[in-house]
Coordinates of C-alpha atoms in Angstrom, one line a residue:
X1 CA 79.7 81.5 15.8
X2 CA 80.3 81.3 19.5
X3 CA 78.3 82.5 22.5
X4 CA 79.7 84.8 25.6
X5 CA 78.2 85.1 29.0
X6 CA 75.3 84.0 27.6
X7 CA 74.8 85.8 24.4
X8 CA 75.4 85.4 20.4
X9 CA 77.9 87.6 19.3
X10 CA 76.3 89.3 16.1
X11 CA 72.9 89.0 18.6
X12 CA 71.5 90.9 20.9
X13 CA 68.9 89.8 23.6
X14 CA 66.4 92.0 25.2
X15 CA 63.9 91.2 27.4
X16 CA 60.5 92.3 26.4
X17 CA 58.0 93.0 29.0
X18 CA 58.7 92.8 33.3
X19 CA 56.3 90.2 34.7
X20 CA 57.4 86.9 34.7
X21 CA 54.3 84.6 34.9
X22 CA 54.6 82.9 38.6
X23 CA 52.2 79.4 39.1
X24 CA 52.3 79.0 42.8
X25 CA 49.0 77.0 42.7
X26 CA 50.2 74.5 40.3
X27 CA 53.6 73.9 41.3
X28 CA 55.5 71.0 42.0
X29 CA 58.4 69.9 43.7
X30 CA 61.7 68.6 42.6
X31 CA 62.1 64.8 41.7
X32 CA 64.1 64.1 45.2
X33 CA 61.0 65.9 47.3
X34 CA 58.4 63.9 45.2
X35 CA 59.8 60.9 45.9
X36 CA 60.2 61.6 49.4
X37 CA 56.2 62.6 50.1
X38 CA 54.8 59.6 47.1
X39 CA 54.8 56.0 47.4
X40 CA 57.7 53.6 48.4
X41 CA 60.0 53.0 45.8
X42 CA 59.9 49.3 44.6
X43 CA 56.2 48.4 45.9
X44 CA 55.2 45.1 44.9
X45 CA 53.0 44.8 42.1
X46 CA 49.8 42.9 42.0
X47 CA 50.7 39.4 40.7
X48 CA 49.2 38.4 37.5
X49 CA 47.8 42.0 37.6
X50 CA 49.5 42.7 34.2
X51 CA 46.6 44.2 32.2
X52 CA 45.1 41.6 29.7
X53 CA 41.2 41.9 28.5
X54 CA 40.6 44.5 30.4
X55 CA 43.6 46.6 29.5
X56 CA 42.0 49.1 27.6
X57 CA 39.0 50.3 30.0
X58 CA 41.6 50.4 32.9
X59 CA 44.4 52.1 30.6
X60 CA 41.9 55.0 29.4
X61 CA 40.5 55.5 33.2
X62 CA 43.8 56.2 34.7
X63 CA 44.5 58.4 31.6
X64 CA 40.6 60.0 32.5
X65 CA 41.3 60.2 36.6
X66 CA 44.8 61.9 35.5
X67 CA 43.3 63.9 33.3
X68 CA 40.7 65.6 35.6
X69 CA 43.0 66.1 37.8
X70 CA 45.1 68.2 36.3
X71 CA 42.3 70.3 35.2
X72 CA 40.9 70.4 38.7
X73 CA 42.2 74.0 39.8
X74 CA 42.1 72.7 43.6
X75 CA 44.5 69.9 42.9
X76 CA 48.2 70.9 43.5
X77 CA 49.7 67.7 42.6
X78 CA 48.9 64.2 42.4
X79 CA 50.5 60.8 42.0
X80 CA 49.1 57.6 40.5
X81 CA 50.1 53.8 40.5
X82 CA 48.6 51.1 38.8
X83 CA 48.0 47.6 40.7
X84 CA 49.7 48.4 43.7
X85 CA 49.4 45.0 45.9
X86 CA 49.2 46.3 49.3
X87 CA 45.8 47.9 48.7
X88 CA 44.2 44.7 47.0
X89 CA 41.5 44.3 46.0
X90 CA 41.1 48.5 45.0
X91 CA 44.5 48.1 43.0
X92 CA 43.5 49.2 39.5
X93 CA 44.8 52.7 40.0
X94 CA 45.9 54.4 43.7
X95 CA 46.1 57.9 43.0
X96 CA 47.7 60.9 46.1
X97 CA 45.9 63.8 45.5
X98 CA 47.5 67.0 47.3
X99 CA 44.6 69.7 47.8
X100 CA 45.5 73.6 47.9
X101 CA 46.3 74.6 51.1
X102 CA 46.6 71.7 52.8
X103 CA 50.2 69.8 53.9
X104 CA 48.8 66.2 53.8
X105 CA 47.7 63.6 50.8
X106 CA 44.7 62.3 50.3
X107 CA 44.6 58.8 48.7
X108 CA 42.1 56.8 46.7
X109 CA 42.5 53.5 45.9
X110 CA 40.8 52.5 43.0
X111 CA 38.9 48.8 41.8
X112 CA 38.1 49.4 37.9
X113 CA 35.6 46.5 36.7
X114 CA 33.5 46.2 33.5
X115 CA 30.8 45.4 36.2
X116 CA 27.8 42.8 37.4
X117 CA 24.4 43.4 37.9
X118 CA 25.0 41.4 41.2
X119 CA 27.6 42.4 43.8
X120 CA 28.9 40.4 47.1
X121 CA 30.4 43.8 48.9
X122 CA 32.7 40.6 51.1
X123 CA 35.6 41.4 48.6
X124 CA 36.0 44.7 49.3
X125 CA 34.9 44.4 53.2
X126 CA 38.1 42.1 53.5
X127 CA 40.4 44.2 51.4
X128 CA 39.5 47.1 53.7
X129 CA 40.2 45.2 56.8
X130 CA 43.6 44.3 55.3
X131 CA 44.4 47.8 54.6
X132 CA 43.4 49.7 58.1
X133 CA 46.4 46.8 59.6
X134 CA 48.7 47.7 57.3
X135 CA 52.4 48.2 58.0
X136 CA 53.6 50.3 55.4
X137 CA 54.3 53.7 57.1
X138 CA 52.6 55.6 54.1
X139 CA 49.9 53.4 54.3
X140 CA 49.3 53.5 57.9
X141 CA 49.6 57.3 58.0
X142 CA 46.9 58.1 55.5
X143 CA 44.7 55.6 57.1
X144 CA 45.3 57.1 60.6
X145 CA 44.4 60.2 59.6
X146 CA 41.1 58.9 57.6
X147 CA 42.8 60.0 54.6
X148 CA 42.2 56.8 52.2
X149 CA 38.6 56.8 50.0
X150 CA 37.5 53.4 48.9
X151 CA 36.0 53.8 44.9
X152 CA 34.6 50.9 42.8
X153 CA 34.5 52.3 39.3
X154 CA 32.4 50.7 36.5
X155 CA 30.8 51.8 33.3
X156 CA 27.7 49.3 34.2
X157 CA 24.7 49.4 37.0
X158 CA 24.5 47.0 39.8
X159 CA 21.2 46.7 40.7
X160 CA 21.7 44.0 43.6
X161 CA 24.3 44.5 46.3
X162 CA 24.8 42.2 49.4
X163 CA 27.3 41.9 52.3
X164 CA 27.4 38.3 53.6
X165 CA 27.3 37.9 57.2
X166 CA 28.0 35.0 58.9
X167 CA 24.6 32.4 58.3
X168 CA 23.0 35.4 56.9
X169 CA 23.2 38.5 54.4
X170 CA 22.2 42.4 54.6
X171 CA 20.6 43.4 51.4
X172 CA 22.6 47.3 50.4
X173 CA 20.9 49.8 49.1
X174 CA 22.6 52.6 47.2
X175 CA 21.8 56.5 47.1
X176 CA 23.2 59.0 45.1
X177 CA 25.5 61.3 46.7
X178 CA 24.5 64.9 47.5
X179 CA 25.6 67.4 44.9
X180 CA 28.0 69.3 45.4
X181 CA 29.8 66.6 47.1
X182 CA 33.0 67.6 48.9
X183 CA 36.0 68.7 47.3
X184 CA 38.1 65.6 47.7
X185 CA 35.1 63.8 45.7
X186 CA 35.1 66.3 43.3
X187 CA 38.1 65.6 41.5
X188 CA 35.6 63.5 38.6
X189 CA 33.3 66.4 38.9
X190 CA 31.2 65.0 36.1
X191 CA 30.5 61.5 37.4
X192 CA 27.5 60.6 39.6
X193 CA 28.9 58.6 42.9
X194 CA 26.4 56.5 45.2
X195 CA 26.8 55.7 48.8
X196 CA 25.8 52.2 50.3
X197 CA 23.4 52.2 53.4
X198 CA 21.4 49.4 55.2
X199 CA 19.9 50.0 58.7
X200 CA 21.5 46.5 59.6
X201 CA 24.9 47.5 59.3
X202 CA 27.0 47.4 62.4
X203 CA 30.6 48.6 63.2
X204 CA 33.0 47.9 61.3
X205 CA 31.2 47.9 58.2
X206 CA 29.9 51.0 58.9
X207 CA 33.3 52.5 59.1
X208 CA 34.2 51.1 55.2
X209 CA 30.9 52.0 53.8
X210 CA 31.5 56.0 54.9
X211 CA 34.0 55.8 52.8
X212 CA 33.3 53.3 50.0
X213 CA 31.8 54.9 46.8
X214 CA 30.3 53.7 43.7
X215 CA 30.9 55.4 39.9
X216 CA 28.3 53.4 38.3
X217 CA 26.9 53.9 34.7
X218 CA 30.1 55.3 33.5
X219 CA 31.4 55.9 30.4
X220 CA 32.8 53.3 28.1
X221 CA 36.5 53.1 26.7
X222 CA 35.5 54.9 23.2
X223 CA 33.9 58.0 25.1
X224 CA 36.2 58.0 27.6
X225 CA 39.1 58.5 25.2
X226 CA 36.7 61.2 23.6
X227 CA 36.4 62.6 26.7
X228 CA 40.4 63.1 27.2
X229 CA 40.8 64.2 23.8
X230 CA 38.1 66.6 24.5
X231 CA 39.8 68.0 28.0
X232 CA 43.3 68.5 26.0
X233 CA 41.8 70.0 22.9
X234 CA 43.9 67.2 20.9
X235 CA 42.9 64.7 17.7
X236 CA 44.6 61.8 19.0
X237 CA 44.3 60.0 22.5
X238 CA 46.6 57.4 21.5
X239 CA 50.4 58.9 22.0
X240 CA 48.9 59.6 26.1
X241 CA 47.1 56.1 25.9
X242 CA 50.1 54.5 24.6
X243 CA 52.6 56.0 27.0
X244 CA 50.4 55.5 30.3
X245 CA 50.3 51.9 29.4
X246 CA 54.2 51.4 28.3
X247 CA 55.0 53.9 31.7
X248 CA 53.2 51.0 34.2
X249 CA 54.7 48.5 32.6
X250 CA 58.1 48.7 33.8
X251 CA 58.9 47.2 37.5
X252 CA 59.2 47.9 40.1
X253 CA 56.0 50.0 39.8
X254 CA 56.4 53.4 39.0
X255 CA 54.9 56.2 39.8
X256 CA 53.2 59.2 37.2
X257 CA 52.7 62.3 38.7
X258 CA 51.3 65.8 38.0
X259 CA 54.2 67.1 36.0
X260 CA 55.5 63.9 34.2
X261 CA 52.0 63.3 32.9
X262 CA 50.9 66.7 31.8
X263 CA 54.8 67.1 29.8
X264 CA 53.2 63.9 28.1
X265 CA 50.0 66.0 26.7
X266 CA 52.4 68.6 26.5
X267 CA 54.6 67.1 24.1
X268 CA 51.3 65.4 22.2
X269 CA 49.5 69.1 22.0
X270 CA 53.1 70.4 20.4
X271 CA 54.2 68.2 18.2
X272 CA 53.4 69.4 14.7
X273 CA 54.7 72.6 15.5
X274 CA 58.4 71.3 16.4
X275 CA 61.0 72.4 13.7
X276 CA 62.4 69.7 11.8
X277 CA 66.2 68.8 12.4
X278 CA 68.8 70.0 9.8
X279 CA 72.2 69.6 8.9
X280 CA 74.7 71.7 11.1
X281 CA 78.2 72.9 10.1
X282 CA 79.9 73.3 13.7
X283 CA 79.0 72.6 17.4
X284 CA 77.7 75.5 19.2
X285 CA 79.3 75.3 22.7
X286 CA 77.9 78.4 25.1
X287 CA 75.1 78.4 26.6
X288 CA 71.7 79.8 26.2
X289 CA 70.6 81.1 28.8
X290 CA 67.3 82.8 29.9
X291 CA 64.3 83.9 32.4
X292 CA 61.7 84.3 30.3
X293 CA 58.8 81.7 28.6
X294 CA 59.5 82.2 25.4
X295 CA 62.6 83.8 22.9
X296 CA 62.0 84.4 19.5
X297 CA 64.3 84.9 16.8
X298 CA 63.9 86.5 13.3
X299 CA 63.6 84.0 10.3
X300 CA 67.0 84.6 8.9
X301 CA 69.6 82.7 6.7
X302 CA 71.5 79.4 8.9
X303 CA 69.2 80.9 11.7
X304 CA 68.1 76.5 12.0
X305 CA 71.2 75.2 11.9
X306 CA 72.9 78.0 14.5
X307 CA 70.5 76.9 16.9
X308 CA 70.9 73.3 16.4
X309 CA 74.5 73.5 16.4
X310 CA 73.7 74.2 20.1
X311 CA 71.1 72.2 20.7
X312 CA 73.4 68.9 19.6
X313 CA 76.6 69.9 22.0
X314 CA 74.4 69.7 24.4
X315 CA 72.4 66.7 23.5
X316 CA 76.3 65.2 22.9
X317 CA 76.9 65.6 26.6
X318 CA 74.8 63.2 27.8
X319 CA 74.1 60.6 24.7
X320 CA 77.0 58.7 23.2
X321 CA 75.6 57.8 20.2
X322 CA 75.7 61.7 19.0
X323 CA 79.5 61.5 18.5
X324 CA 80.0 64.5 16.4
X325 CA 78.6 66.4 13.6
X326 CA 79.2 63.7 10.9
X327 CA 77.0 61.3 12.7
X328 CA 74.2 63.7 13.4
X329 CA 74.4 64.8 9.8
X330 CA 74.1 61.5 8.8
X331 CA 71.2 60.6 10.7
X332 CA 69.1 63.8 9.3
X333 CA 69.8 62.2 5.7
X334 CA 68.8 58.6 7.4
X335 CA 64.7 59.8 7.4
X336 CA 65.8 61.8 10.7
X337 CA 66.8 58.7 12.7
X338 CA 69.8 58.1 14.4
X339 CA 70.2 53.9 15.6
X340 CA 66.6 53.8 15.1
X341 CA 65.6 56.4 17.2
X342 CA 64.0 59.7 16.0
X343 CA 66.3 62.8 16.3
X344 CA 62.9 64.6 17.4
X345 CA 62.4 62.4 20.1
X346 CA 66.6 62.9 21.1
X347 CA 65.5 66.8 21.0
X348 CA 62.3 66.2 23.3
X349 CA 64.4 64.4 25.7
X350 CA 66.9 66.9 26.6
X351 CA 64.1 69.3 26.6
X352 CA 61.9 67.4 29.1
X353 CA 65.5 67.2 30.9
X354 CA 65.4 71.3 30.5
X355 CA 69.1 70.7 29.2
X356 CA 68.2 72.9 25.6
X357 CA 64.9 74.8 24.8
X358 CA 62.4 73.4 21.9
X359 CA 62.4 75.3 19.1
X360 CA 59.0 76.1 17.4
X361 CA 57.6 76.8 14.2
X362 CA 55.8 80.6 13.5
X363 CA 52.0 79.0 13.9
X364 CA 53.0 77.7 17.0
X365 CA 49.7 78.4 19.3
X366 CA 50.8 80.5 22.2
X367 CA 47.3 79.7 24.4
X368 CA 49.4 76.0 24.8
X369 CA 52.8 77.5 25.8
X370 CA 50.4 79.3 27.9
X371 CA 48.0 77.0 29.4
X372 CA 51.4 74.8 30.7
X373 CA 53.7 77.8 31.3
X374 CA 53.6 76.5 35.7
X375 CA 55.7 73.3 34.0
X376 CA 58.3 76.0 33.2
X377 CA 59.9 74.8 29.8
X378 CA 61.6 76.7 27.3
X379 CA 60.9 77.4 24.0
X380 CA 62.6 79.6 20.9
X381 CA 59.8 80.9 18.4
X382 CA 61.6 81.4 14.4
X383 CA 59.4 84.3 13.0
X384 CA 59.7 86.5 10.5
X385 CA 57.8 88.9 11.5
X386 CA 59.4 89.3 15.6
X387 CA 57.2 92.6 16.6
X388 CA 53.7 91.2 15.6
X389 CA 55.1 88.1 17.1
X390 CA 56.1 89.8 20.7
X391 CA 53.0 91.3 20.6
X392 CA 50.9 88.2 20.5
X393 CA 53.4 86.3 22.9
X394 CA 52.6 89.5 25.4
X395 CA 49.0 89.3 25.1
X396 CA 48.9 85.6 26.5
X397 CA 51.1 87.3 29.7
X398 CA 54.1 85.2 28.7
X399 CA 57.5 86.8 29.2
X400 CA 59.4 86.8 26.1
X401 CA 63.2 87.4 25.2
X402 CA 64.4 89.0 21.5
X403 CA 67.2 87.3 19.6
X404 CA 67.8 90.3 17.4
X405 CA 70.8 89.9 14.4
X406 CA 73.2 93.2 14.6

């Protein structure tokens, strides 16, 4: 069965429905733009900063900081690196934020410690003096626009902070911030942030300490990781936990932004609901080509492999080891591997590459397509009961396309 001009022949499509869902607010640009506005490609990573003891608490906080967000509805987009070694010692995690509304990024640059009940503030003093003579242009320019907060993040109290001074040391006393606090320290709206003060301070130090904030008394790993799974509705933190820590571990140091991060939940939230590869009889070469968030298709005989047939042409276009139908074939009788790899993960990656659209299973939960419908993916639906279906796909204000048999 071939495709013309972008339809089946022996199928009809028809769009159901005229608004197309827009996400303005929670767009992001193309991979080109990002890398053009994030950091420097290649910065140099911490040495020796490779996560070891504390792997876990640091993992599951970038996962938490990511996490909030994403879900902060002032946020437009963000971008995170781990152990970044220009901005020593508040290299655990450097996230951009960019704020609705406003052209620049704001960055926060991160130290993530199990914590002491003493604290010499020195450290942090000197790594702040470091960073305002920076001469990386990025850098520079968030600096000289007072654009760069200064966090310590820790799960314990400190109950005795100093800044040594010369012969001589000034006692610090910490006060809780004012709630609300401003926007840009609202992105962990749920955390209480203190303030250092001490009527001995002098400039310089007064200019880090306006913008040095302690998250004490935080959460742990374990209810951190409940606290993700509780912000994506999902049973399982690991697949996010285990793919922010394999994603900053390649070098040079990446970057994870906005929408490479929330496709990773995406995929996590999904995953049950993604059909189960079958054999095919012949490559479907056309494409399939839509507008709308969603098509659906009624469950009918060779309806799977049809659309498989066209989902491997196009995965064959860009991966080698799919060399024709025999090999995929073989691979679906192989426990659904193909050289070790899982065809479902094959299928996910041309997806995330929007090269084919996922196909779905009937109890597919439509309030997910919804909730990530600004990342703009594709998706077919197999029902057997289409109307019902459309009706259901409409109430969620999600454009949908019918695959109808003639």
């Amino acid at each position: 069965m071939a495709i013309r001009n972008g339809a089946y022949p022996g199928i009809k499509l028809e769009v159901i429905g005229k608004e197309h869902l827009t996400a303005d607010s929670g767009k992001v640009g193309s991979s080109e733009q990002q890398l053009s506005e994030g950091f420097m490609s290649g910065s140099e990573r911490t040495e020796g900063s490779k996560p070891d003891t504390g792997v876990k608490y640091e993992i599951s906080t970038i996962a938490l900081v990511a996490s909030m967000l994403s879900k902060n509805e002032n946020v437009e987009n963000y971008q995170i690196l781990s152990n970044l070694g220009i901005v020593k010692p508040f290299d655990d995690i450097v996230a951009k934020v960019k704020f609705n509304n406003e052209s620049l990024w704001h960055w926060y640059v991160i130290q993530v410690k199990h914590g002491k009940k003493e604290k010499k503030i020195n450290t942090y003093f000197n790594g702040y003096s470091s960073i305002i003579n920076s001469t990386d242009p990025e850098l520079a320019k968030a600096v000289g626009s007072n654009r760069i907060h200064y966090w310590y993040f820790s799960h314990r109290d400190i109950t005795k902070l100093f800044l040594q001074t010369g012969t001589t040391g000034i006692t610090l006393k910490k006060r809780i911030c004012s709630r609300p606090c401003n926007i840009y320290e609202s992105i962990l709206s749920d955390a209480d942030c203190y303030e250092l003060y001490s009527p001995e301070l002098r400039r310089p130090h007064i200019n880090f300490f306006e913008n040095f904030r302690l998250f004490l008394n935080q959460s742990d790993t374990a209810v951190i990781n409940q606290k993700i799974k509780d912000i994506w509705h999902i049973n399982s933190f690991k697949p996010i936990i285990s793919y922010i820590n394999y994603y900053f571990d390649k070098d040079p140091c990446p970057t994870l932004d906005k929408k490479v991060f929330e496709i990773e939940v995406l995929k996590t939230r999904i995953s049950d609901w993604i059909v189960t590869p079958t054999k095919v009889t012949r490559f479907e070469v056309n494409p399939i080509t839509w507008n709308e968030d969603v098509a659906i298709v009624g469950n009918e005989p060779n309806v799977e492999r049809y659309l498989f047939g066209y989902q491997i042409y196009q995965i064959k276009q860009n991966n080698s080891a799919v060399k024709d139908i025999k090999t995929w074939n073989n691979a679906v009788r192989n426990e659904g591997r193909l050289n070790g790899k899982k065809l479902k993960d094959l299928l996910l990656e041309s997806w995330i590459e929007k090269k084919i659209p996922l196909i779905l299973k009937t109890d597919s939960l439509l309030s997910v397509l919804k909730e990530f419908s600004h990342l703009k993916m594709k998706y077919i639906l197999i029902d057997s009961n289409i109307e019902r279906r459309i009706a259901e796909i409409t109430t969620y204000n999600l454009s949908v396309l019918r695959l109808c048999w003639s």
